[in-house]
PDB file of C-alpha atoms in Angstrom:
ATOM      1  CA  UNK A   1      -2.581   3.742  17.315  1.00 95.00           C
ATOM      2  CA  UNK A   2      -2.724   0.590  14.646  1.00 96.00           C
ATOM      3  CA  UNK A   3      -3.578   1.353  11.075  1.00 96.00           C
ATOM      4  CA  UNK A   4      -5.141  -1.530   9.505  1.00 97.00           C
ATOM      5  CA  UNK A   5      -6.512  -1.290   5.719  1.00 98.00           C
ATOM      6  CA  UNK A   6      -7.149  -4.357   2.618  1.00 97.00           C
ATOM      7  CA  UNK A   7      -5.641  -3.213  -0.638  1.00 96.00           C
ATOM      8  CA  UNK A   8      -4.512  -5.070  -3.312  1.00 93.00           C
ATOM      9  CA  UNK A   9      -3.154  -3.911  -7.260  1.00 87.00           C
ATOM     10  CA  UNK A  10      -5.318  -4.112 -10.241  1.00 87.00           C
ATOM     11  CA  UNK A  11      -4.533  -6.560 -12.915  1.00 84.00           C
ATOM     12  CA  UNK A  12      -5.068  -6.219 -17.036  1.00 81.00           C
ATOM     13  CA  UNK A  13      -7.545  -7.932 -18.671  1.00 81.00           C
ATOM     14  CA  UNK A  14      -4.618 -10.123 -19.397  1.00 80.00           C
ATOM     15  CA  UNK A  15      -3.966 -10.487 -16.239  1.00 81.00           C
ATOM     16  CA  UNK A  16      -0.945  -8.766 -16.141  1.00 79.00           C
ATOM     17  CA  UNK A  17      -0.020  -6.963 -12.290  1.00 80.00           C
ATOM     18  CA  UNK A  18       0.167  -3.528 -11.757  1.00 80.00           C
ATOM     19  CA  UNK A  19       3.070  -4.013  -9.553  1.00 80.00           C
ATOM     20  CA  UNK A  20       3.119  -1.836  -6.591  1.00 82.00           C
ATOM     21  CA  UNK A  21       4.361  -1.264  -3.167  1.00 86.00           C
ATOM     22  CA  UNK A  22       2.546   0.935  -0.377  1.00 91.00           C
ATOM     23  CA  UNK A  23       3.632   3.271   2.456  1.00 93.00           C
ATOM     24  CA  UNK A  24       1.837   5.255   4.763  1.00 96.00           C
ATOM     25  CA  UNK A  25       2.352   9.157   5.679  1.00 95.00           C
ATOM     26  CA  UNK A  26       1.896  10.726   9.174  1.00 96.00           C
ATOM     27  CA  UNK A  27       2.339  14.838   8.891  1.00 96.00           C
ATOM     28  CA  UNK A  28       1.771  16.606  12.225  1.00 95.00           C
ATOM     29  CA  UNK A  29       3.170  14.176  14.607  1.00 93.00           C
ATOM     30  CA  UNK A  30       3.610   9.994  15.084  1.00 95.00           C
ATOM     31  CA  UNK A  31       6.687   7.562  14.277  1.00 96.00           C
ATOM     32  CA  UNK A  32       5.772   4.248  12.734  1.00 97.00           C
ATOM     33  CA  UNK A  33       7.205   1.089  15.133  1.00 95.00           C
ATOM     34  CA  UNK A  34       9.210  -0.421  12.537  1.00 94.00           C
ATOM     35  CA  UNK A  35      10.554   2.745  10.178  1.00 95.00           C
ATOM     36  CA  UNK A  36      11.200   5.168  13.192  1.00 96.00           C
ATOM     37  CA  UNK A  37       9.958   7.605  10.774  1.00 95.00           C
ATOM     38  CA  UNK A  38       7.462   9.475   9.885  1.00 96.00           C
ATOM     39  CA  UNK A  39       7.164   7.109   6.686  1.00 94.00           C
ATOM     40  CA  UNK A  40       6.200   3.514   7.175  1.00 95.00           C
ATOM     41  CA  UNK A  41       8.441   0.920   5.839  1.00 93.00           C
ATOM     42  CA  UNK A  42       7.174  -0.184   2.364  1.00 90.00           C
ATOM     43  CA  UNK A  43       4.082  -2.493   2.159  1.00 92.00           C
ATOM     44  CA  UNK A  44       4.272  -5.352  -0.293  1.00 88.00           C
ATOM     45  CA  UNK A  45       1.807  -7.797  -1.533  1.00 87.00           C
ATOM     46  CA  UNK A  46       1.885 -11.294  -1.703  1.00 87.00           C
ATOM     47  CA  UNK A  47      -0.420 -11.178  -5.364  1.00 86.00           C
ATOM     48  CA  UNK A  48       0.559 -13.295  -7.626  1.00 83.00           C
ATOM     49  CA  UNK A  49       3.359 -11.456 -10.168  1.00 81.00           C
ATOM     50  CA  UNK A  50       3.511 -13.809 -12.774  1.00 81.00           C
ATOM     51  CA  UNK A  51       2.165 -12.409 -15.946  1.00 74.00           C
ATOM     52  CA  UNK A  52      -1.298 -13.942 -16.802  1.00 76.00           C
ATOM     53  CA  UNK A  53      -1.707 -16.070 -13.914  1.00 82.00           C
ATOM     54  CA  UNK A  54      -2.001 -12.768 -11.534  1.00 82.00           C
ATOM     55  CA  UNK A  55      -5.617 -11.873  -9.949  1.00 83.00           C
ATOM     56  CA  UNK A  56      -6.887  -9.177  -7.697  1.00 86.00           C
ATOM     57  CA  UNK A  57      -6.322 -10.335  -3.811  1.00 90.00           C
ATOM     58  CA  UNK A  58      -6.895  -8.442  -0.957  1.00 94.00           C
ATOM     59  CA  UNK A  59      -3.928  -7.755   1.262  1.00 94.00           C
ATOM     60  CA  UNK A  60      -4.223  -7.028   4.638  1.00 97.00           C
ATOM     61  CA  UNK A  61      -2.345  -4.675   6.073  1.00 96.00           C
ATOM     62  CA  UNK A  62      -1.547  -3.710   9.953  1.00 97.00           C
ATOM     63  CA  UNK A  63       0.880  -0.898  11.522  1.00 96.00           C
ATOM     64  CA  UNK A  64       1.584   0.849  14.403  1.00 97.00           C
ATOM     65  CA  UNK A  65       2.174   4.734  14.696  1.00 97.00           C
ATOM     66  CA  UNK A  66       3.432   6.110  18.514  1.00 96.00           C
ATOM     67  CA  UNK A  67       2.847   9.799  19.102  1.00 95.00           C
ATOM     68  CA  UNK A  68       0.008  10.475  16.745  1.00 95.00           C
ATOM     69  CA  UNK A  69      -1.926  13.747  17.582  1.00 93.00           C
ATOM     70  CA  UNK A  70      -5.509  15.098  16.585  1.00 92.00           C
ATOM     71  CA  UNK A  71      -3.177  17.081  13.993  1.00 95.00           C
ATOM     72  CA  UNK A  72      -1.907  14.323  12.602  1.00 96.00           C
ATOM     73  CA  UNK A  73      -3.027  13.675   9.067  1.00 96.00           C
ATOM     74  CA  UNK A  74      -2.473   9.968   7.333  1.00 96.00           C
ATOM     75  CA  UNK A  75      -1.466   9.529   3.828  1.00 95.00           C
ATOM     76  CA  UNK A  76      -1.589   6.368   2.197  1.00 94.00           C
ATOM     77  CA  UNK A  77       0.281   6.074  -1.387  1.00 90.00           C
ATOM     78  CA  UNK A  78       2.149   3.835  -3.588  1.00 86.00           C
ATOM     79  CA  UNK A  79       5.451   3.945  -3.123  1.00 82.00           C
ATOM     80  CA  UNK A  80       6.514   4.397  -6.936  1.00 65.00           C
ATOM     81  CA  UNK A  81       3.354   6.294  -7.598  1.00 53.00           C
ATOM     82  CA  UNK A  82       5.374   9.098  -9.464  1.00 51.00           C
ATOM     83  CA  UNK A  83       5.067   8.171 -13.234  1.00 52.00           C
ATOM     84  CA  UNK A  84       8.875   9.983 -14.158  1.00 50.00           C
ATOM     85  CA  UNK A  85      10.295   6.558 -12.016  1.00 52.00           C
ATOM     86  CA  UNK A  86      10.810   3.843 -14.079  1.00 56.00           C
ATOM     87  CA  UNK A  87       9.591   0.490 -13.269  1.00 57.00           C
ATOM     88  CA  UNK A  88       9.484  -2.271 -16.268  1.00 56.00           C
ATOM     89  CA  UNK A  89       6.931  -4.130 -14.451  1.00 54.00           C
ATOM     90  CA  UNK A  90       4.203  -1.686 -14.542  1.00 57.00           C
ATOM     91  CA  UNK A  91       2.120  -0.695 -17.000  1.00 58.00           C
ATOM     92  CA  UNK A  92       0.026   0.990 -14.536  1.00 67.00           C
ATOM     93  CA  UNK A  93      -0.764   2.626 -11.181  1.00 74.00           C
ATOM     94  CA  UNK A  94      -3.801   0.871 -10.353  1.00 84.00           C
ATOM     95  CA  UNK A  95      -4.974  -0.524  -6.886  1.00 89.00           C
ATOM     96  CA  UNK A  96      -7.729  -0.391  -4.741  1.00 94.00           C
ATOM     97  CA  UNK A  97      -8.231   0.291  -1.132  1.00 96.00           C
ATOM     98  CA  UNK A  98     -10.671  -0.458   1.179  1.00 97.00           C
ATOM     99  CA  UNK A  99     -11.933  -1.706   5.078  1.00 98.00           C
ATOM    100  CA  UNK A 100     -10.003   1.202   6.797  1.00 97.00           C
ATOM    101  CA  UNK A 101      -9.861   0.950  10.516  1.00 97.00           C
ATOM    102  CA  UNK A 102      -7.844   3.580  13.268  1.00 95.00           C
ATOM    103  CA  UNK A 103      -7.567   2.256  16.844  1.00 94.00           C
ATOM    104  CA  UNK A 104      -6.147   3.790  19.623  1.00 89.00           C
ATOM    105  CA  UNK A 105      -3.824   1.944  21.972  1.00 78.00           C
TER     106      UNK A 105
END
């Protein structure tokens, strides 16, 4: 099946990024093509990091995952979501998501 979804980081009202990468989950079954896991590799965006010149821009994003079941349940998460792991650039762990779309092979 392909996994395709827009999502893009959330910026300050100066315009600062909320830095972020993005992986998907599959529990119950499938292998992503490129990871051979059941994690996908990490999905970055091409935003703007800059500080103050950054803006919200939706990134497209497109995977495949063999061996995916009925049982299988998607999970789609920043990567450094957990707020114990330092990361200088962030002052948040903003983003939005939207457009979701599952197809079948």
């Amino acid at each position: 099946m392909t996994v395709e979804f827009d999502w893009c980081w959330q910026v300050t009202g100066a315009f600062n990024p909320d830095i972020m990468t993005l992986q998907v989950e599959a529990k119950n079954g499938g292998t992503f093509e490129t990871s051979k896991s059941n994690v996908s590799d990490e999905i970055e965006s091409a935003q703007i990091t800059e500080a103050e010149k950054s803006k919200i821009e939706w990134q497209h994003a497109k995977i495949v995952l063999k061996g995916a079941t009925a049982s299988t349940v998607l999970t789609i998460r920043p990567t450094n979501s957990n707020s114990k792991v330092s990361n200088p650039d962030r002052d948040q762990n903003r983003w939005y998501l939207d457009n979701i779309v599952i197809k079948t092979l």
